CSV table of C-alpha atoms and ligand atoms in Angstrom, one decimal:
chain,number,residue,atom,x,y,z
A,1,UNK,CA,-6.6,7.5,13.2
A,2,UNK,CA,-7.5,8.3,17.0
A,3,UNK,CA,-10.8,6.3,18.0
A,4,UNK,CA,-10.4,3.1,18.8
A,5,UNK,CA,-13.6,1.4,20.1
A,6,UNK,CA,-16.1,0.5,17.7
A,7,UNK,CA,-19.6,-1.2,16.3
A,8,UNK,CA,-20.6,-2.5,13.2
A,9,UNK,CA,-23.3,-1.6,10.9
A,10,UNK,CA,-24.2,-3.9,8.0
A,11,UNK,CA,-23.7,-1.6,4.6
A,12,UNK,CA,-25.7,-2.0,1.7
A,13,UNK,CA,-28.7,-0.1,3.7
A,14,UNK,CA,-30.5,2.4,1.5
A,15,UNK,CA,-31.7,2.8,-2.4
A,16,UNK,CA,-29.9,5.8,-3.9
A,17,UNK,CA,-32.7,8.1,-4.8
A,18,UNK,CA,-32.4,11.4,-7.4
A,19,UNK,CA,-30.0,13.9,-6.7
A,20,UNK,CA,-28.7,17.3,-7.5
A,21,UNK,CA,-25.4,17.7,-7.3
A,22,UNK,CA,-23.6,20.8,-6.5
A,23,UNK,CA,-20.2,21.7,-8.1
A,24,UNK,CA,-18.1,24.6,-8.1
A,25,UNK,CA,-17.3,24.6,-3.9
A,26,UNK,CA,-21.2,25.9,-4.2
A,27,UNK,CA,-23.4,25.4,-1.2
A,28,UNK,CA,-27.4,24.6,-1.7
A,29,UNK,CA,-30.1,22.7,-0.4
A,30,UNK,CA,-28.8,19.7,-2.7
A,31,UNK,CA,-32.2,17.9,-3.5
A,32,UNK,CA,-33.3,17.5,0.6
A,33,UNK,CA,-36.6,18.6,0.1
A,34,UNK,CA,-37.4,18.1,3.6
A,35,UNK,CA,-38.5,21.1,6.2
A,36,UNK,CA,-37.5,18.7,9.0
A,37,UNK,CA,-36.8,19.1,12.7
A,38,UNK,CA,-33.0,19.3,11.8
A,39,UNK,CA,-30.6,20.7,9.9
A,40,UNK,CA,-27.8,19.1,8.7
A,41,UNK,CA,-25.0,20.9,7.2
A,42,UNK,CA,-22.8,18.3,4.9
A,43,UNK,CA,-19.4,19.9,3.6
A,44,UNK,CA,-18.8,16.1,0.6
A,45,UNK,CA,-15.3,16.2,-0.6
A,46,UNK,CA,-16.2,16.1,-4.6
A,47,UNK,CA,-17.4,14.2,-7.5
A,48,UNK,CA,-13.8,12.7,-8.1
A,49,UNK,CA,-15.3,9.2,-8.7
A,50,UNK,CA,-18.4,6.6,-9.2
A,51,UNK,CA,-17.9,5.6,-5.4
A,52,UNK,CA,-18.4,9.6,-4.5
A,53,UNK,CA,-21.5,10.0,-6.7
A,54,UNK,CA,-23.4,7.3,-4.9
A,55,UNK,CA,-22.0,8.5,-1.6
A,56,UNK,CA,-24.0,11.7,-2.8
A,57,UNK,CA,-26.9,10.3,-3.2
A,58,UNK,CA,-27.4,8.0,-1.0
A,59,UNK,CA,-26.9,11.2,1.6
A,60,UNK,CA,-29.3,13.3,-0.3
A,61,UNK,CA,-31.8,10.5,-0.5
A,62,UNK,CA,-31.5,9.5,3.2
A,63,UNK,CA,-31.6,13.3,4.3
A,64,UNK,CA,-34.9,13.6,2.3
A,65,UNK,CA,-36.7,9.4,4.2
A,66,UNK,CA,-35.6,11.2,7.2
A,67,UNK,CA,-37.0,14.6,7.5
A,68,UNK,CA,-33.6,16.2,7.8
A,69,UNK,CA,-33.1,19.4,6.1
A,70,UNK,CA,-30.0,19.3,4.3
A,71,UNK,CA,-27.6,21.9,3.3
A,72,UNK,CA,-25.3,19.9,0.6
A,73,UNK,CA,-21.8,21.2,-0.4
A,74,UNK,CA,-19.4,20.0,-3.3
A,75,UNK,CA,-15.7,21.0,-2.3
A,76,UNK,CA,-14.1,20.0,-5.5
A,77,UNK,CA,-11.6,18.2,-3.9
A,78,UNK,CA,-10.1,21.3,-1.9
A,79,UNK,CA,-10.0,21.4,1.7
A,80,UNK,CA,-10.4,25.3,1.9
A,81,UNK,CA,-13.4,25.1,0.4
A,82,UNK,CA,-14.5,22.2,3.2
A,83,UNK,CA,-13.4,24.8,5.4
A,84,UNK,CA,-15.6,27.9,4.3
A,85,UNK,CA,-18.5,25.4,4.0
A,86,UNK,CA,-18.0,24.3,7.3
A,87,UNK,CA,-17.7,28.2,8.4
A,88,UNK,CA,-21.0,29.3,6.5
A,89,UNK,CA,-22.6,26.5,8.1
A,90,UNK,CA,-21.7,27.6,11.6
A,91,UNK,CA,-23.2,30.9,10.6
A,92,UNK,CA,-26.3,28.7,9.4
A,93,UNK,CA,-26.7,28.2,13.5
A,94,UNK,CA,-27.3,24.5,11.5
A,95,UNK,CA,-28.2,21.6,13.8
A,96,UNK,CA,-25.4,19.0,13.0
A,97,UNK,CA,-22.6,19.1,10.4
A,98,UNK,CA,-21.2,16.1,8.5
A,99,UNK,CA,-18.2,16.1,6.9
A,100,UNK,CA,-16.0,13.8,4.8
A,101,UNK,CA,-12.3,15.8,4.7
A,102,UNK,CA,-10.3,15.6,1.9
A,103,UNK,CA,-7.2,15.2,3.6
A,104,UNK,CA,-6.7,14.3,7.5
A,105,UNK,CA,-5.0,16.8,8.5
A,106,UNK,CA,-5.6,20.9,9.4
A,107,UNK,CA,-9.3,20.5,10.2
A,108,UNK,CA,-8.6,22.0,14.4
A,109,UNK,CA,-9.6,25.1,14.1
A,110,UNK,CA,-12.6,24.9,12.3
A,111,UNK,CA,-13.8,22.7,14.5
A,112,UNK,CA,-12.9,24.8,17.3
A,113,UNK,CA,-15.2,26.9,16.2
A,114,UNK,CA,-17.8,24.6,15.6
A,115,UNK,CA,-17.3,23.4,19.3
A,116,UNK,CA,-17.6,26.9,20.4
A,117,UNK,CA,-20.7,27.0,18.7
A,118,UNK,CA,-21.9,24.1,20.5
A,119,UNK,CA,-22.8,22.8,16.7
A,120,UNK,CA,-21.8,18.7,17.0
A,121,UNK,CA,-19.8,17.2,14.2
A,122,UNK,CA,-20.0,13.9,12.8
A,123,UNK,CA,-17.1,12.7,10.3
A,124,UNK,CA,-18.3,10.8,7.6
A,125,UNK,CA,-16.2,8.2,5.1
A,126,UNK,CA,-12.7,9.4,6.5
A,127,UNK,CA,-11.2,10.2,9.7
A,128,UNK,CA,-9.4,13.8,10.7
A,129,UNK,CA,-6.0,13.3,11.9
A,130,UNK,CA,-6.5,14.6,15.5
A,131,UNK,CA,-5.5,14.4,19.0
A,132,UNK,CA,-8.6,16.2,20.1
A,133,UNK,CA,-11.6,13.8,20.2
A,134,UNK,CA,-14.0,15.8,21.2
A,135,UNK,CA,-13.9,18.0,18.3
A,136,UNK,CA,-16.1,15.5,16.6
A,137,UNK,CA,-19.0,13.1,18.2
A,138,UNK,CA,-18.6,10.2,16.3
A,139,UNK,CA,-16.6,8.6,13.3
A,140,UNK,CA,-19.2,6.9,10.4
A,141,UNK,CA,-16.9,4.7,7.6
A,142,UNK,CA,-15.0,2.1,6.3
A,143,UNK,CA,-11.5,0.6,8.0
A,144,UNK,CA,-9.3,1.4,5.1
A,145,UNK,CA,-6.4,-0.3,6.6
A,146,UNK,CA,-8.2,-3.6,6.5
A,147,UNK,CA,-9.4,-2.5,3.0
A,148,UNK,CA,-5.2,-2.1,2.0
A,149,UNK,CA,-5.0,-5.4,4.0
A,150,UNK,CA,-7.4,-7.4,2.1
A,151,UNK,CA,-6.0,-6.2,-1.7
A,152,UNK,CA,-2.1,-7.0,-0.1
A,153,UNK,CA,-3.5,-10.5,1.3
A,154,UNK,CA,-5.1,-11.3,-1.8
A,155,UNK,CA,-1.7,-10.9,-4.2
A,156,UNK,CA,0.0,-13.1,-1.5
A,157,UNK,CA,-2.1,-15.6,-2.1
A,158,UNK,CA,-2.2,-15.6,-5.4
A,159,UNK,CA,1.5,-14.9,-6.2
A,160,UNK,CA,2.2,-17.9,-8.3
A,161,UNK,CA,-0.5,-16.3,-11.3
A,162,UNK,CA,0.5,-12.7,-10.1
A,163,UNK,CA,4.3,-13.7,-11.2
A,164,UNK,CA,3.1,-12.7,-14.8
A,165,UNK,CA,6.3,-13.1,-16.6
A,166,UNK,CA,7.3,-16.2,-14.2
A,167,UNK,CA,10.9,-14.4,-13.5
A,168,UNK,CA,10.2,-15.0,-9.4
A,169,UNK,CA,9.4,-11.5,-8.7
A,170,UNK,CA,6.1,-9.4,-8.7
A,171,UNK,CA,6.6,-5.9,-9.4
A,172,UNK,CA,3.8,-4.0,-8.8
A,173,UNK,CA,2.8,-0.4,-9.6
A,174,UNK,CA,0.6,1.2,-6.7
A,175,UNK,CA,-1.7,4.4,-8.2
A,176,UNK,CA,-2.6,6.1,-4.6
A,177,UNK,CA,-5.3,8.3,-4.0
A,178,UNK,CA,-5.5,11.9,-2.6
A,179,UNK,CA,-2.4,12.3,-1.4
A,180,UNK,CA,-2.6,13.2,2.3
A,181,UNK,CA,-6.6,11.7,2.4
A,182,UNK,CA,-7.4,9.5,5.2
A,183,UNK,CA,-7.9,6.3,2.7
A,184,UNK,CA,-4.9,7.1,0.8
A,185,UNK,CA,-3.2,6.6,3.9
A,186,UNK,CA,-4.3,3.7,5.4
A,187,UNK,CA,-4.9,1.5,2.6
A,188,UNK,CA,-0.6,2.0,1.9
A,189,UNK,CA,-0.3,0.9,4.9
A,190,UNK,CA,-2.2,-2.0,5.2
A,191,UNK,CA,-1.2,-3.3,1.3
A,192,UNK,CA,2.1,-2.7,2.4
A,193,UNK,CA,2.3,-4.7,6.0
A,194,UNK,CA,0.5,-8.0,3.8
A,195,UNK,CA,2.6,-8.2,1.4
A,196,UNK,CA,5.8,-7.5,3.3
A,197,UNK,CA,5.4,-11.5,4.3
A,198,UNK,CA,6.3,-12.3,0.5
A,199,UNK,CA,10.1,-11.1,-0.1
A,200,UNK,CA,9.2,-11.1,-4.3
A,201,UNK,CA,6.8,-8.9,-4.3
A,202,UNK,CA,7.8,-5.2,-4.3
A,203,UNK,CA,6.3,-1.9,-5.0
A,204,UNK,CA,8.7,-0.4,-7.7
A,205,UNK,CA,6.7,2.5,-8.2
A,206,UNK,CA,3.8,4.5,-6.7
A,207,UNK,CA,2.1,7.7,-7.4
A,208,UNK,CA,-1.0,9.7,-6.3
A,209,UNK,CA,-4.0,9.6,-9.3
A,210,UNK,CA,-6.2,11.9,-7.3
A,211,UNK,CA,-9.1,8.6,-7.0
A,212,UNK,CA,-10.0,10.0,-10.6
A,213,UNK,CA,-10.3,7.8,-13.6
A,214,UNK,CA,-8.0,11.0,-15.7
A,215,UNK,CA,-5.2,10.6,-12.8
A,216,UNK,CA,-5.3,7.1,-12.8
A,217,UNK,CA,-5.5,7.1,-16.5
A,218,UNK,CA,-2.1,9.1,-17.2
A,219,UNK,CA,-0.1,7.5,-13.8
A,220,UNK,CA,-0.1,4.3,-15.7
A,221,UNK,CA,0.3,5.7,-18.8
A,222,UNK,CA,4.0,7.5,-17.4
A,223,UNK,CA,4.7,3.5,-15.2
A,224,UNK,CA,4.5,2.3,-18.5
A,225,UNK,CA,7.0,4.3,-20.5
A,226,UNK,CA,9.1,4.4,-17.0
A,227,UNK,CA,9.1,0.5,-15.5
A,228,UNK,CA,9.9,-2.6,-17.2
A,229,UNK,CA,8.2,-5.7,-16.0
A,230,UNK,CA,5.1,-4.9,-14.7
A,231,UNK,CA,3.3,-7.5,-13.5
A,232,UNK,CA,1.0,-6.1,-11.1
A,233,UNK,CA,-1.3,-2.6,-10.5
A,234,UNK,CA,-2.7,-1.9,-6.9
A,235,UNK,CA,-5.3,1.2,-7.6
A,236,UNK,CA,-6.8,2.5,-4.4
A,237,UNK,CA,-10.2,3.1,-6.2
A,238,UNK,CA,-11.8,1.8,-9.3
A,239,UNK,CA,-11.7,4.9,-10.8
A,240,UNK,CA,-7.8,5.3,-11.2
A,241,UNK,CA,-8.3,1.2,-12.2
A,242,UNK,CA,-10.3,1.7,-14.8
A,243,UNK,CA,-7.8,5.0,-16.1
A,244,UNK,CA,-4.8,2.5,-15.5
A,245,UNK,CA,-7.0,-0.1,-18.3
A,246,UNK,CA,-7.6,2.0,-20.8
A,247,UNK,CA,-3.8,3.3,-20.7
A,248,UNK,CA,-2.7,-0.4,-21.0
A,249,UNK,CA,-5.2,-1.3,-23.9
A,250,UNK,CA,-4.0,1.8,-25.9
A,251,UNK,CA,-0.1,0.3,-25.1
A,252,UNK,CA,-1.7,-3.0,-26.9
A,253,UNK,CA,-2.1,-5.2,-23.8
A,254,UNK,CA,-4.9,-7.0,-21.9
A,255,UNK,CA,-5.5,-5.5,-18.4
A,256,UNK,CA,-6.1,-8.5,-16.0
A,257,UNK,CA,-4.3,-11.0,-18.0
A,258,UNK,CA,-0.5,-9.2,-19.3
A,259,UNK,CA,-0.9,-7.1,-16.3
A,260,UNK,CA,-2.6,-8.2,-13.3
A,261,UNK,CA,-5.4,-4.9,-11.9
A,262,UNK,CA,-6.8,-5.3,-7.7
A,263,UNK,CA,-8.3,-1.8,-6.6
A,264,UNK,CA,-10.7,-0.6,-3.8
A,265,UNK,CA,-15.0,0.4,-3.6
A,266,UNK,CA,-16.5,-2.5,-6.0
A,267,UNK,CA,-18.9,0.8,-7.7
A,268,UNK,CA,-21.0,-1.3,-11.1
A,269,UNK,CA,-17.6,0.0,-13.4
A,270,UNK,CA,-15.2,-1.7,-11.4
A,271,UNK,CA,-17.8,-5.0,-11.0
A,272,UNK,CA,-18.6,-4.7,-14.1
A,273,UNK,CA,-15.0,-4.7,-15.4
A,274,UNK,CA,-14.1,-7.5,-13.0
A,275,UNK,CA,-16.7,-9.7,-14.3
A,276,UNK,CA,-14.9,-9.3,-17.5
A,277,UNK,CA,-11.4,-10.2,-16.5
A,278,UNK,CA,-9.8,-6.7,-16.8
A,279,UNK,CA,-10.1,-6.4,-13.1
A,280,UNK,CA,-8.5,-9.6,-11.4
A,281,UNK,CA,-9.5,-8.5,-7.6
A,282,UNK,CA,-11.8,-5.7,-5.9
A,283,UNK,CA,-12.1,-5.0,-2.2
A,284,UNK,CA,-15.4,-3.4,-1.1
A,285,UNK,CA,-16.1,-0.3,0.3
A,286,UNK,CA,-19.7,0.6,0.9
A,287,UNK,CA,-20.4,4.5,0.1
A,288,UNK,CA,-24.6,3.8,1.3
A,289,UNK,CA,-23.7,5.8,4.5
A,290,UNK,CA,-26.5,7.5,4.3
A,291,UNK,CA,-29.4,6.1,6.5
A,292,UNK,CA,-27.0,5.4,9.5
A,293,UNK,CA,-25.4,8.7,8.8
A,294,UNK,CA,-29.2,10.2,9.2
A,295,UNK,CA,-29.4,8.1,12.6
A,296,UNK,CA,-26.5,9.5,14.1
A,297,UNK,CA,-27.5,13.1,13.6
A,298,UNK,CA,-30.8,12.4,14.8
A,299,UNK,CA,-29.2,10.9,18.0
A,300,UNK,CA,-26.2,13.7,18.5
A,301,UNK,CA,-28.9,16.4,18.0
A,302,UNK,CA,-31.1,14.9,20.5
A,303,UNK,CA,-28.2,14.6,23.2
A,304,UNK,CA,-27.8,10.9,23.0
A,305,UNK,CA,-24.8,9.1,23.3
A,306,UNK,CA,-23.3,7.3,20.0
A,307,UNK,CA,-20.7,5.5,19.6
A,308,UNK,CA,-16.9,7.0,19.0
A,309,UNK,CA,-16.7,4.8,15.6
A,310,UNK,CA,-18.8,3.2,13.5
A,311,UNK,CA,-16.9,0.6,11.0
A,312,UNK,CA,-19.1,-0.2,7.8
A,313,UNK,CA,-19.3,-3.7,7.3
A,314,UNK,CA,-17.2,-4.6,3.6
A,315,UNK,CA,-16.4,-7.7,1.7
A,316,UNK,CA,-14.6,-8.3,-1.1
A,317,UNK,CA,-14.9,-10.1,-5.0
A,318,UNK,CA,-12.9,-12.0,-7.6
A,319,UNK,CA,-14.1,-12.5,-11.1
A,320,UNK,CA,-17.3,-14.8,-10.2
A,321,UNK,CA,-18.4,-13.2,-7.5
A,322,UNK,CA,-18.9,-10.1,-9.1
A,323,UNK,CA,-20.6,-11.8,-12.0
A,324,UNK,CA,-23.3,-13.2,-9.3
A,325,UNK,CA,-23.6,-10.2,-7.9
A,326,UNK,CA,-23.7,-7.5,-10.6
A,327,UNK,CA,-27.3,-7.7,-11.6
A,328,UNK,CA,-28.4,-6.6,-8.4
A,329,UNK,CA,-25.2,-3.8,-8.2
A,330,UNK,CA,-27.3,-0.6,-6.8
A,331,UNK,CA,-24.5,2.0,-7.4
B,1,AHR,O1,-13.0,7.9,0.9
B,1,AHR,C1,-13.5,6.9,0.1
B,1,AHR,C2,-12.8,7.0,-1.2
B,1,AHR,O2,-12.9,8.2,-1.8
B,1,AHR,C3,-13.2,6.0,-2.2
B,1,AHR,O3,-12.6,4.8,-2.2
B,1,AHR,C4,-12.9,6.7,-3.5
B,1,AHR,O4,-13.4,6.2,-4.6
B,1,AHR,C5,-13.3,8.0,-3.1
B,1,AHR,O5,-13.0,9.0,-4.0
């Protein structure tokens, strides 16, 4: 991560609306509708999880309140297909481009070129791993370290009941997302510098389920035949939590009681899961970026100044909170 200063937005801002989603690394209009003063070009990373989808649409729907034409593409999780969209964008002559990238590094050149274009950039969701900061105008997302943070805190403080068996150390399996992704990245770290204040608890196993319910599914399915002693899963998205449950039900345990779950976004699965006890812990992160993402572009386009970063404001649930809050669960 390179930018530094920041504000906070509240999340939690816009009603997803209908969308069309594009697969295939296919480019289209995705469900804009609008013939606006601006054109926004807006490479998404995939449909890899519930989190994504809303992310989608609350883009789509806040491109459409706004007036802002949008040019919607789905890179299947693949960051040469980011790139082309990017490229076929600055072609476009488009107004703004918005991009969440799959990984964090690689992105200078395109963006180069986009600069060269005099086409601003805003990065959406996750950061680019860059030393030039003017290759982008501002930075719109979540602080995944503090996410990481708030997951390691949690199994601190809850290490006597995390202690499944009661044999004085947690072992716990961590299920990471893309590997090389900005949020893969950063919420390691931060799990990692929490619970380094309790000497029993140790990662004794981690691997990358791709933030996909499949990846996260058949990780814990291989921890399971590998590690004894499991007390403890760390997902970094719902998603690869709700693949690890399934793959310890079919072993002929209960997720959340024989093996303690805490994972990352809060999307109605994961709630909805944690309100049943499966789940034991879920940090927030908001994917409703859209209207503040529509508010930037409007800004960059017009030659305003924004600011370098924009952190999404996040909280996070045990079992009862998400049973209050679930009803009213938008995404
Ligand atoms: O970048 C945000 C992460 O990407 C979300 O936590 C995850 O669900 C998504 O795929």
């Amino acid at each position: 991560m390179t930018v530094t200063a920041g504000v906070v937005i509240a999340g939690g801002l816009a009603a997803c609306g209908s969308s069309s989603s594009d697969s295939g690394g296919s480019s289209g209009s995705g469900g804009s509708g609008g013939s606006g003063d601006i054109t926004m070009g807006f490479a998404q990373v995939g449909a890899e999880s519930g989190w994504r989808t809303a992310n989608t649409k609350s883009v789509q729907a806040a491109a459409k309140e706004a007036g802002v034409d949008l040019k919607f593409s789905d890179a299947q999780q693949k960051q040469e297909n980011q790139i082309k969209a990017i490229r076929s964008y600055i072609q476009q002559k488009v107004d703004v481009i918005a991009f969440s990238p799959v990984v964090e590094t690689g992105w200078d050149t395109v963006l180069q070129e986009a600069k060269r274009a005099k086409i601003p950039v805003i990065l959406t969701d996750r950061a680019v791993d860059s030393d030039d900061t003017s290759l982008y105008k501002t930075f719109l997302g979540s602080d995944f370290v503090v996410e990481g943070q708030k997951a390691g805190q949690w199994v601190v403080d809850n290490a006597d009941t995390n202690d499944v068996d009661k044999n004085g150390s947690i072992n716990v399996v961590e299920i990471t997302g893309t590997t090389g992704a900005a949020p893969a990245i950063d919420r390691k770290e931060g799990f990692e510098d929490k619970i380094s204040a309790d000497p029993s608890i140790k990662i004794i196993a981690s691997q990358t389920g791709d933030f996909t319910r499949d990846g996260g599914k058949k990780v814990m399915e291989a921890f399971l035949k590998s590690q004894k002693d499991i007390d403890l899963v760390y997902a970094h998205n719902d998603d690869e939590g709700l693949g690890a449950i399934e793959a310890i039900e079919a072993a002929g345990m209960k997720p959340g009681v024989d093996i303690k779950i805490v994972t990352v976004d809060a999307v109605k699965d994961g709630m909805t899961a944690l309100s049943e006890g499966k789940i034991n812990y879920i940090v927030e992160c908001n994917p409703l970026l859209g209207p503040q993402l529509m508010e930037l572009a409007k800004k960059v386009t017009a030659g305003e100044d924004v600011p370098e970063r924009v952190v999404t404001k996040e909280t996070a649930f045990d079992q009862e909170q998400a049973k209050q809050v679930l009803a009213d669960r938008q995404y």
